[in-house]
């Protein structure tokens, strides 16, 4: 069955540390990939997306993600986190086509950044 | 620019009561969704709609109903509230065509408690 795995459920970092959150999916066809962020008490909002082209995509607030097709991965990175990056991060994969199209969500990674 | 608007933001229900969560979007999106979010469980799709007059079940539809009489509105109905329906509910919408379908715009969320 198609699935999205986020390997880290809880991550705690100090400010200025580097961040990498893993996301892997199981599907052999064409995919569109997304990272969403949910700040405490708020709704989800799009952080970045990959549809095609350069596999290294840049999003808001200094985040980037790299699509590695051979590894079915779309890991999220940030070189230096800030306290304001404390949030929950969700990876989502849009796969299939037409009536078989679906959006699969990971369970999320909770990031806490200590000042 | 309102985007996706949900009401109410908070509600406490007694077991067996009924209520409707309202959702409206002003972006002329054909696709609309209802998700529930429980701690550590990510997002679960309750119902979705690909256009006015068309609705379909998601992963966890039991205990809920939806209707889509207009492009803008997608209300979620709880007929006999149960404690298991205590959750945060998010309405979302997305564009119709091609690769943008997976890019969702979320409402602020509705926190429902059933006692």
Tab-separated table of C-alpha atoms in Angstrom:
chain	number	residue	atom	x	y	z
A	1	UNK	CA	0.000	0.000	0.000
A	2	UNK	CA	1.136	3.536	-0.639
A	3	UNK	CA	2.490	5.256	2.427
A	4	UNK	CA	4.591	8.153	3.626
A	5	UNK	CA	7.052	7.690	6.460
A	6	UNK	CA	8.507	10.423	8.577
A	7	UNK	CA	11.251	8.819	10.562
A	8	UNK	CA	11.601	11.363	13.327
A	9	UNK	CA	8.529	11.851	15.465
A	10	UNK	CA	10.071	14.302	17.902
A	11	UNK	CA	13.165	16.407	17.380
A	12	UNK	CA	14.715	18.778	19.886
A	13	UNK	CA	17.418	21.187	18.760
A	14	UNK	CA	19.200	24.235	20.040
A	15	UNK	CA	19.087	27.462	18.079
A	16	UNK	CA	21.594	27.613	15.216
A	17	UNK	CA	21.718	23.835	14.917
A	18	UNK	CA	21.142	22.288	11.519
A	19	UNK	CA	17.943	20.429	10.774
A	20	UNK	CA	17.145	17.487	8.572
A	21	UNK	CA	13.761	15.761	8.699
A	22	UNK	CA	13.346	12.565	6.773
A	23	UNK	CA	10.438	11.687	4.492
A	24	UNK	CA	10.154	8.535	2.426
A	25	UNK	CA	7.266	7.324	0.347
A	26	UNK	CA	6.315	4.039	-1.241
A	27	UNK	CA	5.055	4.536	-4.780
A	28	UNK	CA	6.761	3.854	-8.065
A	29	UNK	CA	5.019	6.375	-10.283
A	30	UNK	CA	5.108	10.121	-10.732
A	31	UNK	CA	4.635	12.095	-7.544
A	32	UNK	CA	4.275	15.658	-6.379
A	33	UNK	CA	5.829	16.304	-2.997
A	34	UNK	CA	5.020	18.758	-0.260
A	35	UNK	CA	6.142	19.861	3.166
A	36	UNK	CA	3.618	21.620	5.341
A	37	UNK	CA	4.246	23.348	8.643
A	38	UNK	CA	1.862	23.841	11.546
A	39	UNK	CA	2.916	26.416	14.134
A	40	UNK	CA	1.478	25.965	17.632
A	41	UNK	CA	-2.245	26.603	17.640
A	42	UNK	CA	-2.378	27.376	13.936
A	43	UNK	CA	-3.476	25.692	10.742
A	44	UNK	CA	-1.225	23.933	8.290
A	45	UNK	CA	0.469	26.016	5.657
A	46	UNK	CA	2.631	25.101	2.720
A	47	UNK	CA	6.370	25.247	3.351
A	48	UNK	CA	7.590	24.070	-0.036
A	49	UNK	CA	6.672	21.816	-2.935
A	50	UNK	CA	8.246	19.786	-5.702
A	51	UNK	CA	6.519	19.095	-8.995
A	52	UNK	CA	9.373	18.659	-11.468
A	53	UNK	CA	12.731	20.078	-12.515
A	54	UNK	CA	15.511	20.898	-10.071
A	55	UNK	CA	15.247	18.299	-7.285
A	56	UNK	CA	16.485	20.831	-4.745
A	57	UNK	CA	13.622	23.131	-3.913
A	58	UNK	CA	13.636	26.153	-1.696
A	59	UNK	CA	10.736	27.233	0.436
A	60	UNK	CA	9.867	29.932	2.876
A	61	UNK	CA	11.934	30.871	5.935
A	62	UNK	CA	15.164	29.342	4.674
A	63	UNK	CA	13.887	25.794	4.342
A	64	UNK	CA	14.828	23.550	1.461
A	65	UNK	CA	14.151	19.968	0.465
A	66	UNK	CA	15.797	17.546	-1.896
A	67	UNK	CA	13.942	14.993	-3.960
A	68	UNK	CA	16.000	11.855	-4.474
A	69	UNK	CA	13.978	9.683	-6.797
A	70	UNK	CA	16.141	6.588	-6.391
A	71	UNK	CA	15.624	6.687	-2.639
A	72	UNK	CA	11.958	7.712	-2.757
A	73	UNK	CA	12.875	10.488	-0.379
A	74	UNK	CA	12.086	14.160	0.099
A	75	UNK	CA	14.035	15.310	3.144
A	76	UNK	CA	13.568	18.741	4.622
A	77	UNK	CA	16.593	20.773	5.670
A	78	UNK	CA	17.510	24.050	7.251
A	79	UNK	CA	21.115	25.044	7.961
A	80	UNK	CA	20.405	27.016	11.132
A	81	UNK	CA	17.130	26.755	13.023
A	82	UNK	CA	15.517	29.476	15.087
A	83	UNK	CA	13.240	29.302	18.091
A	84	UNK	CA	10.393	30.415	15.806
A	85	UNK	CA	10.788	27.192	13.793
A	86	UNK	CA	9.209	25.284	16.667
A	87	UNK	CA	6.290	23.588	14.948
A	88	UNK	CA	4.972	20.341	13.559
A	89	UNK	CA	6.137	19.407	10.076
A	90	UNK	CA	4.191	17.192	7.723
A	91	UNK	CA	5.355	15.558	4.536
A	92	UNK	CA	2.681	14.818	1.918
A	93	UNK	CA	2.827	12.992	-1.385
A	94	UNK	CA	0.353	13.542	-4.200
A	95	UNK	CA	0.295	10.464	-6.368
A	96	UNK	CA	-1.665	8.717	-9.036
A	97	UNK	CA	-3.780	10.349	-11.683
A	98	UNK	CA	-7.395	10.998	-12.505
A	99	UNK	CA	-9.829	9.105	-10.304
A	100	UNK	CA	-6.980	7.230	-8.640
A	101	UNK	CA	-5.258	10.375	-7.482
A	102	UNK	CA	-4.717	10.738	-3.762
A	103	UNK	CA	-2.763	12.758	-1.253
A	104	UNK	CA	-0.941	10.688	1.355
A	105	UNK	CA	0.242	12.294	4.583
A	106	UNK	CA	3.030	11.399	6.935
A	107	UNK	CA	2.289	11.370	10.663
A	108	UNK	CA	4.296	14.511	11.262
A	109	UNK	CA	7.463	15.472	13.112
A	110	UNK	CA	7.297	17.695	16.128
A	111	UNK	CA	10.272	20.080	16.263
A	112	UNK	CA	11.159	21.967	19.426
A	113	UNK	CA	13.926	24.551	19.205
A	114	UNK	CA	15.422	25.679	22.469
A	115	UNK	CA	16.605	29.294	22.636
B	1	UNK	CA	-8.532	37.721	0.854
B	2	UNK	CA	-10.322	35.288	3.201
B	3	UNK	CA	-9.175	31.926	1.755
B	4	UNK	CA	-10.777	29.063	3.695
B	5	UNK	CA	-13.045	30.036	6.579
B	6	UNK	CA	-14.267	27.583	9.207
B	7	UNK	CA	-16.783	28.102	11.959
B	8	UNK	CA	-17.041	27.623	14.855
B	9	UNK	CA	-13.469	27.678	16.166
B	10	UNK	CA	-14.414	25.922	19.388
B	11	UNK	CA	-17.386	23.869	20.434
B	12	UNK	CA	-18.301	21.578	23.298
B	13	UNK	CA	-20.976	18.994	22.645
B	14	UNK	CA	-22.754	16.478	24.800
B	15	UNK	CA	-22.852	12.858	23.705
B	16	UNK	CA	-25.664	12.345	21.216
B	17	UNK	CA	-25.946	15.967	20.148
B	18	UNK	CA	-25.668	17.013	16.534
B	19	UNK	CA	-23.859	19.896	14.951
B	20	UNK	CA	-22.523	21.208	11.676
B	21	UNK	CA	-19.054	22.575	11.059
B	22	UNK	CA	-19.193	25.198	8.371
B	23	UNK	CA	-16.532	25.674	5.728
B	24	UNK	CA	-16.438	28.166	2.908
B	25	UNK	CA	-13.731	29.153	0.452
B	26	UNK	CA	-13.516	32.112	-1.896
B	27	UNK	CA	-10.785	30.863	-4.219
B	28	UNK	CA	-13.082	29.063	-6.646
B	29	UNK	CA	-11.421	25.751	-5.843
B	30	UNK	CA	-13.277	22.678	-6.970
B	31	UNK	CA	-11.630	20.299	-4.519
B	32	UNK	CA	-12.526	20.512	-0.832
B	33	UNK	CA	-11.637	18.267	2.086
B	34	UNK	CA	-12.382	17.631	5.719
B	35	UNK	CA	-9.626	16.275	7.921
B	36	UNK	CA	-9.422	15.485	11.578
B	37	UNK	CA	-6.192	15.808	13.490
B	38	UNK	CA	-5.481	13.891	16.668
B	39	UNK	CA	-2.206	14.080	18.620
B	40	UNK	CA	0.446	11.823	17.120
B	41	UNK	CA	-1.933	10.551	14.455
B	42	UNK	CA	-1.360	13.102	11.718
B	43	UNK	CA	-4.228	14.044	9.437
B	44	UNK	CA	-7.047	11.668	8.637
B	45	UNK	CA	-9.286	12.383	5.676
B	46	UNK	CA	-12.976	12.242	6.574
B	47	UNK	CA	-14.680	13.266	3.342
B	48	UNK	CA	-13.742	15.095	0.205
B	49	UNK	CA	-15.430	16.645	-2.775
B	50	UNK	CA	-14.192	17.171	-6.320
B	51	UNK	CA	-16.923	19.612	-7.195
B	52	UNK	CA	-20.413	20.823	-6.425
B	53	UNK	CA	-22.791	17.889	-6.048
B	54	UNK	CA	-19.993	15.308	-5.722
B	55	UNK	CA	-18.735	13.939	-2.414
B	56	UNK	CA	-16.823	10.838	-1.438
B	57	UNK	CA	-15.643	9.088	1.685
B	58	UNK	CA	-12.127	9.348	2.980
B	59	UNK	CA	-10.358	7.145	5.521
B	60	UNK	CA	-12.600	7.812	8.536
B	61	UNK	CA	-16.116	8.767	7.376
B	62	UNK	CA	-18.149	6.949	10.042
B	63	UNK	CA	-20.243	9.273	12.156
B	64	UNK	CA	-20.028	12.151	9.682
B	65	UNK	CA	-21.889	13.445	6.673
B	66	UNK	CA	-21.169	16.141	4.135
B	67	UNK	CA	-22.892	17.977	1.340
B	68	UNK	CA	-21.629	20.187	-1.462
B	69	UNK	CA	-24.421	22.187	-2.961
B	70	UNK	CA	-22.151	25.043	-4.088
B	71	UNK	CA	-18.509	25.384	-5.065
B	72	UNK	CA	-17.863	27.604	-2.050
B	73	UNK	CA	-19.397	25.633	0.815
B	74	UNK	CA	-18.611	22.219	2.239
B	75	UNK	CA	-20.275	21.688	5.641
B	76	UNK	CA	-19.482	18.694	7.833
B	77	UNK	CA	-22.297	17.224	9.881
B	78	UNK	CA	-21.958	15.188	13.068
B	79	UNK	CA	-25.279	13.462	13.688
B	80	UNK	CA	-24.786	11.740	17.064
B	81	UNK	CA	-21.682	13.075	18.709
B	82	UNK	CA	-19.451	10.554	20.463
B	83	UNK	CA	-16.357	11.092	22.631
B	84	UNK	CA	-14.265	9.511	19.854
B	85	UNK	CA	-15.092	12.536	17.721
B	86	UNK	CA	-13.229	14.863	20.059
B	87	UNK	CA	-10.617	16.279	17.730
B	88	UNK	CA	-9.453	19.267	15.762
B	89	UNK	CA	-11.129	19.479	12.375
B	90	UNK	CA	-9.601	21.173	9.368
B	91	UNK	CA	-11.291	22.086	6.152
B	92	UNK	CA	-9.097	22.529	3.099
B	93	UNK	CA	-9.410	23.280	-0.581
B	94	UNK	CA	-7.236	22.898	-3.636
B	95	UNK	CA	-7.193	23.786	-7.304
B	96	UNK	CA	-8.681	21.459	-9.813
B	97	UNK	CA	-6.068	20.916	-12.374
B	98	UNK	CA	-3.001	18.832	-12.641
B	99	UNK	CA	-0.114	19.138	-10.292
B	100	UNK	CA	-1.587	21.850	-8.148
B	101	UNK	CA	-4.241	19.530	-6.810
B	102	UNK	CA	-1.984	18.430	-3.967
B	103	UNK	CA	-1.352	21.948	-2.736
B	104	UNK	CA	-3.957	22.460	-0.056
B	105	UNK	CA	-5.142	25.656	1.562
B	106	UNK	CA	-6.349	25.090	5.098
B	107	UNK	CA	-8.827	26.782	7.346
B	108	UNK	CA	-7.950	27.797	10.902
B	109	UNK	CA	-9.424	24.651	12.402
B	110	UNK	CA	-12.343	23.810	14.668
B	111	UNK	CA	-11.644	22.275	18.064
B	112	UNK	CA	-14.502	20.003	19.055
B	113	UNK	CA	-14.889	18.374	22.453
B	114	UNK	CA	-17.575	15.772	23.111
B	115	UNK	CA	-18.358	15.122	26.768
